[in-house]
Short mmCIF file of C-alpha atoms and ligand atoms in Angstrom, two decimals:
data_model
loop_
_atom_site.label_atom_id
_atom_site.label_comp_id
_atom_site.label_asym_id
_atom_site.label_seq_id
_atom_site.Cartn_x
_atom_site.Cartn_y
_atom_site.Cartn_z
CA MET A 289 10.65 -14.09 -13.73
CA THR A 290 9.15 -17.34 -14.65
CA VAL A 291 7.32 -15.86 -18.12
CA THR A 292 9.63 -16.41 -21.39
CA PRO A 293 11.50 -13.09 -22.76
CA HIS A 294 8.78 -12.40 -25.79
CA LEU A 295 11.31 -12.41 -28.78
CA PHE A 296 10.11 -10.21 -31.27
CA ILE A 297 14.10 -9.49 -33.46
CA PRO A 298 14.26 -10.56 -36.95
CA GLY A 299 15.74 -13.43 -36.03
CA PRO A 300 16.70 -15.62 -34.03
CA THR A 301 12.58 -16.29 -34.28
CA ASN A 302 10.28 -17.74 -32.20
CA ILE A 303 10.47 -21.83 -32.40
CA PRO A 304 6.59 -23.86 -32.42
CA ASP A 305 6.71 -26.59 -29.25
CA LYS A 306 5.98 -28.90 -32.27
CA VAL A 307 9.33 -28.35 -34.18
CA ARG A 308 11.07 -27.53 -30.13
CA MET A 309 10.27 -31.51 -29.70
CA ALA A 310 10.98 -32.84 -33.05
CA MET A 311 14.92 -31.56 -32.37
CA ASN A 312 14.61 -33.32 -28.39
CA LEU A 313 15.67 -36.53 -29.18
CA PRO A 314 18.96 -39.06 -28.48
CA MET A 315 21.13 -38.55 -30.77
CA GLU A 316 21.10 -40.73 -34.19
CA ASP A 317 23.26 -42.69 -36.17
CA MET A 318 23.65 -40.14 -39.45
CA ARG A 319 25.56 -43.01 -41.60
CA CYS A 320 22.73 -45.57 -40.35
CA PRO A 321 20.46 -47.07 -43.58
CA GLU A 322 16.89 -45.62 -42.45
CA PHE A 323 18.74 -41.98 -42.40
CA PRO A 324 18.60 -41.00 -45.99
CA LYS A 325 14.33 -41.41 -45.39
CA LEU A 326 14.63 -38.38 -42.96
CA THR A 327 16.84 -36.02 -45.90
CA LEU A 328 15.81 -37.07 -48.67
CA PRO A 329 12.38 -35.64 -48.49
CA ILE A 330 13.42 -32.80 -46.61
CA PHE A 331 16.32 -32.10 -50.14
CA GLU A 332 12.19 -32.63 -52.55
CA ASP A 333 10.12 -30.64 -49.54
CA LEU A 334 12.78 -27.69 -49.30
CA LYS A 335 12.85 -27.09 -53.35
CA LYS A 336 9.01 -25.93 -52.56
CA VAL A 337 9.13 -23.27 -49.95
CA PHE A 338 11.92 -22.12 -52.96
CA LYS A 339 9.68 -22.74 -55.51
CA MET A 340 11.92 -24.05 -57.91
CA LYS A 341 11.88 -25.75 -61.04
CA ASP A 342 15.09 -27.46 -61.20
CA GLY A 343 18.35 -27.78 -58.74
CA ARG A 344 18.41 -28.86 -55.47
CA VAL A 345 19.27 -27.90 -51.78
CA PHE A 346 22.34 -28.26 -49.46
CA VAL A 347 21.93 -27.97 -46.65
CA PHE A 348 25.06 -26.81 -44.20
CA PRO A 349 25.49 -26.72 -40.24
CA SER A 350 26.36 -23.42 -41.01
CA SER A 351 24.37 -19.93 -39.89
CA GLY A 352 23.14 -17.95 -43.52
CA THR A 353 26.73 -16.23 -43.47
CA GLY A 354 27.92 -19.59 -44.75
CA ALA A 355 25.66 -20.28 -47.08
CA TRP A 356 26.79 -16.53 -48.89
CA GLU A 357 30.10 -17.88 -48.84
CA SER A 358 29.54 -21.27 -50.31
CA ALA A 359 27.26 -19.16 -52.85
CA ILE A 360 30.07 -16.92 -54.00
CA GLU A 361 33.20 -20.15 -54.36
CA ASN A 362 31.07 -22.77 -55.82
CA THR A 363 30.08 -20.45 -58.82
CA LEU A 364 32.52 -17.28 -58.84
CA ALA A 365 36.77 -16.59 -59.45
CA VAL A 366 39.01 -14.78 -57.86
CA GLY A 367 39.07 -11.53 -59.95
CA ASP A 368 34.94 -12.26 -61.80
CA LYS A 369 33.74 -8.70 -61.82
CA VAL A 370 30.18 -8.59 -59.60
CA LEU A 371 27.82 -6.59 -59.82
CA MET A 372 25.62 -5.99 -56.09
CA SER A 373 24.19 -3.14 -54.11
CA ARG A 374 24.16 -1.66 -50.51
CA PHE A 375 21.65 0.24 -48.11
CA GLY A 376 21.56 -1.70 -44.86
CA GLN A 377 23.74 -3.36 -42.74
CA PHE A 378 23.26 -7.20 -44.52
CA SER A 379 23.80 -5.72 -48.10
CA LEU A 380 27.04 -3.94 -46.79
CA LEU A 381 28.14 -7.41 -44.98
CA TRP A 382 28.04 -9.45 -48.30
CA VAL A 383 29.85 -7.02 -50.07
CA ASP A 384 32.51 -7.22 -47.80
CA MET A 385 32.94 -10.62 -48.40
CA ALA A 386 32.56 -10.40 -51.95
CA GLU A 387 35.31 -8.44 -51.45
CA ARG A 388 37.18 -9.88 -48.98
CA MET A 389 37.01 -14.01 -51.33
CA GLY A 390 38.87 -11.64 -54.30
CA LEU A 391 35.31 -10.57 -56.84
CA LYS A 392 35.92 -7.50 -58.39
CA VAL A 393 32.69 -5.45 -57.35
CA GLU A 394 30.47 -3.13 -59.29
CA LEU A 395 28.66 -1.79 -56.01
CA CYS A 396 25.04 0.55 -55.80
CA ASP A 397 25.31 2.54 -52.88
CA GLU A 398 21.70 3.10 -52.33
CA GLU A 399 20.74 5.09 -49.50
CA TRP A 400 19.33 3.23 -46.67
CA GLY A 401 15.64 2.89 -46.31
CA THR A 402 15.76 1.78 -50.34
CA GLY A 403 16.67 -1.44 -52.04
CA VAL A 404 17.88 -2.71 -54.67
CA PRO A 405 18.18 0.04 -57.70
CA LEU A 406 16.71 -2.21 -60.74
CA GLU A 407 16.97 1.10 -63.04
CA LYS A 408 20.89 1.63 -62.84
CA TYR A 409 21.03 -2.50 -62.89
CA ALA A 410 19.25 -2.55 -66.14
CA ASP A 411 21.63 0.31 -66.92
CA ILE A 412 24.81 -1.40 -66.02
CA LEU A 413 24.13 -4.83 -67.25
CA ALA A 414 23.16 -3.23 -70.79
CA LYS A 415 26.79 -1.51 -71.30
CA ASP A 416 28.30 -4.11 -70.31
CA LYS A 417 27.82 -5.69 -73.68
CA ASN A 418 31.83 -8.57 -73.06
CA HIS A 419 29.43 -9.53 -70.16
CA GLU A 420 32.41 -9.40 -68.29
CA ILE A 421 29.95 -8.99 -64.86
CA LYS A 422 29.86 -12.42 -64.13
CA ALA A 423 27.48 -13.09 -61.02
CA VAL A 424 24.17 -10.45 -60.21
CA PHE A 425 23.80 -9.92 -56.12
CA ALA A 426 20.10 -9.10 -54.86
CA THR A 427 19.52 -8.91 -51.28
CA HIS A 428 15.53 -9.26 -51.34
CA ASN A 429 14.98 -8.45 -47.72
CA GLU A 430 17.39 -6.04 -46.11
CA THR A 431 16.84 -6.85 -42.07
CA ALA A 432 18.43 -3.88 -41.01
CA THR A 433 15.75 -1.60 -42.31
CA GLY A 434 13.01 -3.48 -43.42
CA VAL A 435 13.05 -2.76 -46.49
CA THR A 436 12.36 -5.59 -49.35
CA SER A 437 13.66 -5.95 -53.05
CA ASP A 438 12.02 -6.72 -56.05
CA ILE A 439 14.02 -9.85 -57.26
CA ALA A 440 11.40 -10.54 -60.88
CA GLY A 441 12.20 -6.74 -61.36
CA VAL A 442 15.99 -7.78 -61.49
CA ARG A 443 15.06 -10.77 -63.56
CA LYS A 444 13.68 -8.27 -65.96
CA ALA A 445 17.03 -6.09 -66.01
CA LEU A 446 18.97 -9.26 -67.08
CA ASP A 447 17.00 -10.93 -69.53
CA ALA A 448 16.51 -6.92 -70.90
CA ALA A 449 20.21 -6.96 -71.61
CA LYS A 450 20.25 -10.26 -72.90
CA HIS A 451 22.74 -10.79 -69.93
CA PRO A 452 24.27 -14.75 -69.12
CA ALA A 453 25.28 -13.73 -65.18
CA LEU A 454 24.29 -15.15 -62.43
CA LEU A 455 21.65 -14.07 -60.04
CA MET A 456 22.56 -14.58 -56.29
CA VAL A 457 19.94 -13.86 -54.09
CA ASP A 458 20.27 -13.43 -50.27
CA GLY A 459 16.64 -14.48 -48.66
CA VAL A 460 17.65 -15.12 -45.48
CA SER A 461 14.94 -12.85 -43.85
CA SER A 462 12.69 -14.00 -46.75
CA VAL A 463 12.21 -17.66 -47.35
CA GLY A 464 9.68 -19.34 -45.50
CA SER A 465 7.51 -15.59 -44.84
CA LEU A 466 8.28 -13.86 -48.54
CA ASP A 467 7.18 -14.46 -51.35
CA MET A 468 10.74 -16.50 -53.44
CA ARG A 469 9.88 -17.69 -56.65
CA MET A 470 13.47 -19.51 -58.02
CA GLY A 471 11.89 -21.08 -61.02
CA GLU A 472 10.04 -17.98 -62.28
CA TRP A 473 12.31 -15.24 -61.27
CA GLY A 474 15.45 -17.32 -62.71
CA VAL A 475 17.30 -17.12 -59.24
CA ASP A 476 20.83 -18.56 -59.27
CA CYS A 477 21.68 -19.26 -55.94
CA CYS A 478 19.08 -18.35 -53.39
CA ILE A 479 20.16 -18.13 -49.53
CA SER A 480 18.75 -18.70 -46.14
CA GLY A 481 19.27 -20.05 -43.15
CA SER A 482 17.38 -21.82 -40.01
CA GLN A 483 16.65 -18.69 -37.86
CA LYS A 484 13.99 -16.90 -39.89
CA GLY A 485 11.49 -18.22 -41.14
CA PHE A 486 12.45 -21.91 -40.54
CA MET A 487 11.42 -21.40 -37.17
CA LEU A 488 14.54 -23.05 -35.81
CA PRO A 489 17.31 -22.41 -33.94
CA THR A 490 20.42 -21.05 -35.66
CA GLY A 491 22.82 -23.83 -37.11
CA LEU A 492 21.71 -24.62 -41.04
CA GLY A 493 22.53 -22.45 -43.37
CA ILE A 494 20.68 -23.39 -46.37
CA LEU A 495 21.06 -22.90 -50.35
CA ALA A 496 19.31 -23.35 -52.90
CA VAL A 497 20.68 -23.60 -56.34
CA SER A 498 19.58 -23.91 -60.00
CA GLN A 499 21.21 -26.14 -62.75
CA LYS A 500 22.74 -23.23 -64.52
CA ALA A 501 24.66 -22.60 -61.29
CA LEU A 502 25.42 -26.20 -61.24
CA ASP A 503 26.68 -26.92 -64.51
CA ILE A 504 28.95 -23.44 -64.12
CA ASN A 505 30.07 -25.35 -61.01
CA LYS A 506 30.88 -28.31 -63.14
CA SER A 507 32.58 -26.21 -65.87
CA LEU A 508 34.13 -23.54 -63.77
CA ASN A 509 37.82 -22.62 -64.79
CA GLY A 510 40.21 -20.78 -62.24
CA ARG A 511 37.82 -21.83 -59.44
CA MET A 512 38.07 -20.46 -55.69
CA ASN A 513 39.82 -22.90 -53.15
CA ARG A 514 37.16 -24.24 -51.01
CA CYS A 515 36.19 -27.02 -48.48
CA PHE A 516 33.89 -27.18 -45.72
CA PHE A 517 31.50 -25.77 -48.49
CA SER A 518 31.76 -27.39 -51.16
CA TRP A 519 28.91 -28.19 -53.64
CA GLU A 520 30.86 -31.54 -55.08
CA ASP A 521 31.23 -33.27 -51.74
CA MET A 522 27.79 -32.56 -50.93
CA ILE A 523 26.31 -33.99 -53.77
CA LYS A 524 28.15 -37.44 -54.02
CA THR A 525 27.15 -38.10 -50.59
CA ASN A 526 23.03 -36.17 -50.38
CA ASP A 527 22.35 -38.01 -53.75
CA LEU A 528 22.51 -40.41 -51.38
CA GLY A 529 20.84 -39.39 -47.94
CA PHE A 530 24.13 -37.95 -45.97
CA PHE A 531 26.98 -35.60 -45.45
CA PRO A 532 30.40 -35.33 -46.04
CA TYR A 533 30.21 -34.43 -42.90
CA THR A 534 29.14 -34.69 -39.48
CA PRO A 535 25.48 -33.14 -39.70
CA ALA A 536 23.15 -31.02 -36.89
CA THR A 537 21.42 -33.96 -36.84
CA GLN A 538 18.74 -32.72 -34.24
CA LEU A 539 17.89 -29.43 -36.03
CA ILE A 540 17.36 -31.70 -39.23
CA ARG A 541 14.66 -32.95 -37.48
CA GLY A 542 13.86 -30.03 -36.24
CA LEU A 543 13.22 -28.89 -39.94
CA ARG A 544 11.36 -31.65 -40.57
CA ALA A 545 9.17 -30.25 -38.13
CA SER A 546 8.93 -26.96 -38.84
CA LEU A 547 8.47 -28.41 -43.11
CA ASP A 548 5.47 -29.75 -41.90
CA LEU A 549 3.84 -26.96 -39.99
CA ILE A 550 4.39 -24.78 -43.13
CA PHE A 551 2.75 -27.21 -45.50
CA GLU A 552 0.03 -27.48 -42.47
CA GLU A 553 -0.83 -24.34 -43.07
CA GLY A 554 -0.54 -23.67 -47.06
CA LEU A 555 2.75 -22.52 -47.93
CA GLU A 556 0.17 -19.47 -49.56
CA ASN A 557 -1.39 -19.04 -46.46
CA VAL A 558 1.88 -17.93 -44.36
CA LEU A 559 2.74 -15.37 -47.01
CA ALA A 560 -0.53 -13.78 -46.57
CA ARG A 561 -0.03 -14.69 -42.60
CA HIS A 562 3.36 -12.47 -42.60
CA HIS A 563 1.84 -10.05 -44.90
CA ARG A 564 -1.57 -9.03 -42.54
CA LEU A 565 0.61 -9.04 -39.49
CA ALA A 566 2.65 -6.76 -41.20
CA GLU A 567 -0.06 -4.73 -41.80
CA GLY A 568 -1.16 -4.13 -38.76
CA VAL A 569 2.60 -3.32 -37.44
CA ARG A 570 2.55 -0.59 -40.15
CA ALA A 571 -1.28 0.62 -38.97
CA ALA A 572 0.86 0.60 -35.30
CA VAL A 573 3.55 2.76 -36.64
CA ASN A 574 1.57 5.10 -38.96
CA ALA A 575 -0.48 6.02 -35.86
CA TRP A 576 2.59 6.81 -33.16
CA GLY A 577 3.16 9.24 -35.43
CA MET A 578 6.19 7.75 -36.47
CA LYS A 579 8.26 6.41 -39.67
CA LEU A 580 9.48 3.40 -40.59
CA VAL A 581 12.47 3.74 -42.17
CA ALA A 582 12.35 2.14 -45.64
CA LYS A 583 11.40 5.00 -47.47
CA GLU A 584 8.41 3.67 -49.97
CA PRO A 585 5.67 1.57 -49.41
CA LYS A 586 6.89 -0.84 -51.97
CA TRP A 587 9.81 -1.05 -49.66
CA HIS A 588 8.04 -2.46 -47.21
CA SER A 589 8.88 -5.70 -45.27
CA ASP A 590 6.13 -8.02 -44.40
CA THR A 591 8.80 -10.13 -41.82
CA VAL A 592 10.38 -7.08 -40.21
CA SER A 593 9.82 -3.36 -39.57
CA ALA A 594 12.16 -0.82 -38.74
CA ILE A 595 10.64 2.13 -37.11
CA TYR A 596 12.69 5.55 -36.69
CA VAL A 597 11.89 6.84 -32.82
CA PRO A 598 11.12 10.58 -32.38
CA GLU A 599 14.18 12.72 -32.68
CA ASN A 600 14.09 14.04 -28.53
CA VAL A 601 13.82 9.58 -28.00
CA ASP A 602 17.11 7.59 -27.71
CA ALA A 603 16.07 4.11 -29.45
CA VAL A 604 18.39 3.04 -26.40
CA ASN A 605 17.02 3.37 -23.96
CA VAL A 606 13.60 2.16 -25.53
CA LEU A 607 14.92 -1.04 -26.20
CA LYS A 608 16.79 -1.07 -22.63
CA THR A 609 13.29 -0.38 -20.96
CA ALA A 610 12.18 -2.98 -23.30
CA TYR A 611 14.62 -5.68 -21.57
CA TYR A 612 14.51 -4.03 -18.60
CA ARG A 613 10.34 -3.47 -17.96
CA TYR A 614 9.05 -5.44 -19.58
CA ASN A 615 10.49 -8.36 -20.98
CA THR A 616 10.79 -7.59 -24.28
CA SER A 617 13.50 -7.59 -26.58
CA PHE A 618 13.49 -6.31 -30.61
CA GLY A 619 15.75 -5.52 -32.87
CA THR A 620 18.56 -3.14 -32.61
CA GLY A 621 19.40 -0.14 -34.90
CA LEU A 622 22.29 -1.77 -37.23
CA ASN A 623 25.43 0.77 -37.86
CA LYS A 624 24.62 4.03 -38.62
CA LEU A 625 20.85 3.53 -38.31
CA ASN A 626 21.86 2.88 -33.76
CA GLY A 627 20.09 4.57 -31.21
CA ARG A 628 18.24 6.24 -34.17
CA VAL A 629 16.04 2.82 -35.24
CA PHE A 630 14.07 -0.25 -33.14
CA ARG A 631 13.03 -3.20 -35.13
CA ILE A 632 9.81 -4.99 -34.79
CA GLY A 633 10.77 -8.95 -35.95
CA HIS A 634 7.40 -9.54 -37.14
CA LEU A 635 8.13 -13.38 -39.04
CA GLY A 636 8.29 -17.18 -38.12
CA SER A 637 5.99 -18.85 -35.54
CA LEU A 638 3.35 -15.50 -35.18
CA ASP A 639 -0.68 -13.72 -34.28
CA GLU A 640 -1.98 -11.22 -34.00
CA GLY A 641 -2.17 -11.90 -29.86
CA MET A 642 2.26 -11.91 -30.58
CA VAL A 643 2.21 -8.84 -32.82
CA GLY A 644 -0.13 -7.19 -29.45
CA SER A 645 2.04 -8.09 -27.21
CA ALA A 646 4.65 -6.58 -29.02
CA LEU A 647 3.52 -3.22 -29.91
CA PHE A 648 1.77 -3.09 -26.11
CA ALA A 649 5.68 -3.03 -24.82
CA ALA A 650 6.17 -0.99 -27.35
CA GLU A 651 4.17 1.23 -26.80
CA MET A 652 5.25 1.35 -23.49
CA ALA A 653 8.48 1.79 -23.07
CA LEU A 654 8.45 4.32 -26.20
CA LYS A 655 6.50 6.43 -24.17
CA ASP A 656 8.93 6.17 -20.69
CA CYS A 657 11.65 6.82 -22.86
CA GLY A 658 9.82 10.54 -23.98
CA ALA A 659 7.62 9.79 -27.07
CA ASN A 660 4.70 11.55 -27.53
CA ILE A 661 2.03 8.79 -27.94
CA LYS A 662 -1.15 7.67 -26.78
CA PHE A 663 -1.95 4.70 -24.77
CA GLY A 664 -3.70 2.39 -27.23
CA SER A 665 -3.14 4.40 -30.40
CA GLY A 666 -0.89 1.91 -32.12
CA THR A 667 -2.34 -1.58 -30.56
CA GLY A 668 -5.87 -0.05 -31.34
CA ALA A 669 -4.92 0.68 -35.06
CA ALA A 670 -3.84 -2.66 -34.97
CA ALA A 671 -6.28 -4.13 -33.76
CA GLU A 672 -8.78 -2.36 -35.96
CA TYR A 673 -7.16 -3.52 -38.51
CA PHE A 674 -7.06 -6.83 -37.41
CA SER A 675 -10.61 -7.42 -36.42
CA LYS A 676 -11.25 -5.66 -39.86
CA THR A 677 -9.46 -7.93 -42.24
CA ALA A 678 -9.97 -11.52 -40.28
CA THR A 679 -10.99 -14.32 -42.51
CA THR A 680 -11.74 -16.96 -39.97
CA ALA A 681 -14.86 -18.42 -38.98
CA ALA A 682 -15.58 -16.25 -35.51
CA THR A 683 -17.70 -19.93 -34.20
CA ALA A 684 -15.79 -23.24 -34.65
CA THR A 685 -17.35 -25.10 -37.55
CA SER A 686 -16.49 -26.57 -39.88
C1 PLP B 859 20.44 -12.93 -40.71
C2 PLP B 859 20.87 -12.22 -42.07
C3 PLP B 859 22.02 -13.20 -42.15
C4 PLP B 859 23.00 -13.68 -41.68
O1 PLP B 859 22.94 -14.89 -41.74
P1 PLP B 859 23.47 -15.26 -39.92
O2 PLP B 859 22.64 -16.80 -40.06
O3 PLP B 859 23.33 -14.49 -39.01
O4 PLP B 859 24.61 -15.89 -40.63
C5 PLP B 859 22.53 -11.96 -43.60
N1 PLP B 859 21.04 -11.81 -44.20
C6 PLP B 859 20.05 -11.15 -43.81
C7 PLP B 859 19.22 -10.36 -45.07
C8 PLP B 859 20.15 -11.68 -42.89
O5 PLP B 859 18.54 -11.15 -41.91
#
């Protein structure tokens, strides 16, 4: 096969050529006097993507999971109580990590297909008069179910209770693709990674932290042990444009290129594009007569759609058929969704033609596996939506 496999998983995402080529360079001296000219502007530009009003961004040579860990161990102590919710494989893993790191988790177990339970959070926070809860956790975009939660709403719940807890947000599959307003929403730690909205290979854990989180980090007694993910070590060297250990220099070059692409298109345009493409996918799902895992429109994710296959169809077969017969990868149904769900990742470097190609392959694989759908129904609905809502001029005038 001379054609590169078509990748429609919700991370790693497709890498634009400009980003890939920016990483094709010899190893460089990460302690040379020129290196800060690369790194210092990146730290500043990342703040724009997270829409921060203060604080700083750490870039670890890890995946997103490392940034999860860093957020916890730099701001909390063993035995601290935290408020979390679980409604999909990624929020589940975050709870598991928090428990393994010694936090006492007050857990809201929610139906998969829903998101952060705002009313429950508001209730629990209002009742916590002694402020035993030290941090509130929210998964912005649950990648396993295609559910986006209302982070502004979590901030409202905290403010209504006048609660000082830190707000920790998993933005791994949202930042750079969905609106993340750290400053406005008072988010204290926002976790991201390189291989989703940032359109890079896996290998960078990107952690944005507010000034409040930095202050707590400084003042906290009885903190957790930490070393690799320590903020203090990072700050000492980052301030000069260096790192406490060997940084992933190629990935940082790639990050420069991906930030350039995001700003060239305009961050707001990038976000609008994600919404439009997601609407096209949802039009197709609707036309197939199939259902999203996300229970209500307010939960709809603009970066990933988790789709229930019809009762008579095995989603594992759909995935295999797409992969072997049509050279196309979709996301699997994770955990209890295995066999019932496949996911279309629609984030990062993507346009209408690519969404069309994903839907075309999905349509064939679904029908091959017994789904009673009409060829052209989903792809046609998406095409109709895209054509009706096109904003770009049809002729190349400037
Ligand atoms: C991908 C993902 C993670 C895990 O990130 P890794 O880079 O795989 O460690 C965590 N949370 C969410 C919501 C994700 O989509």
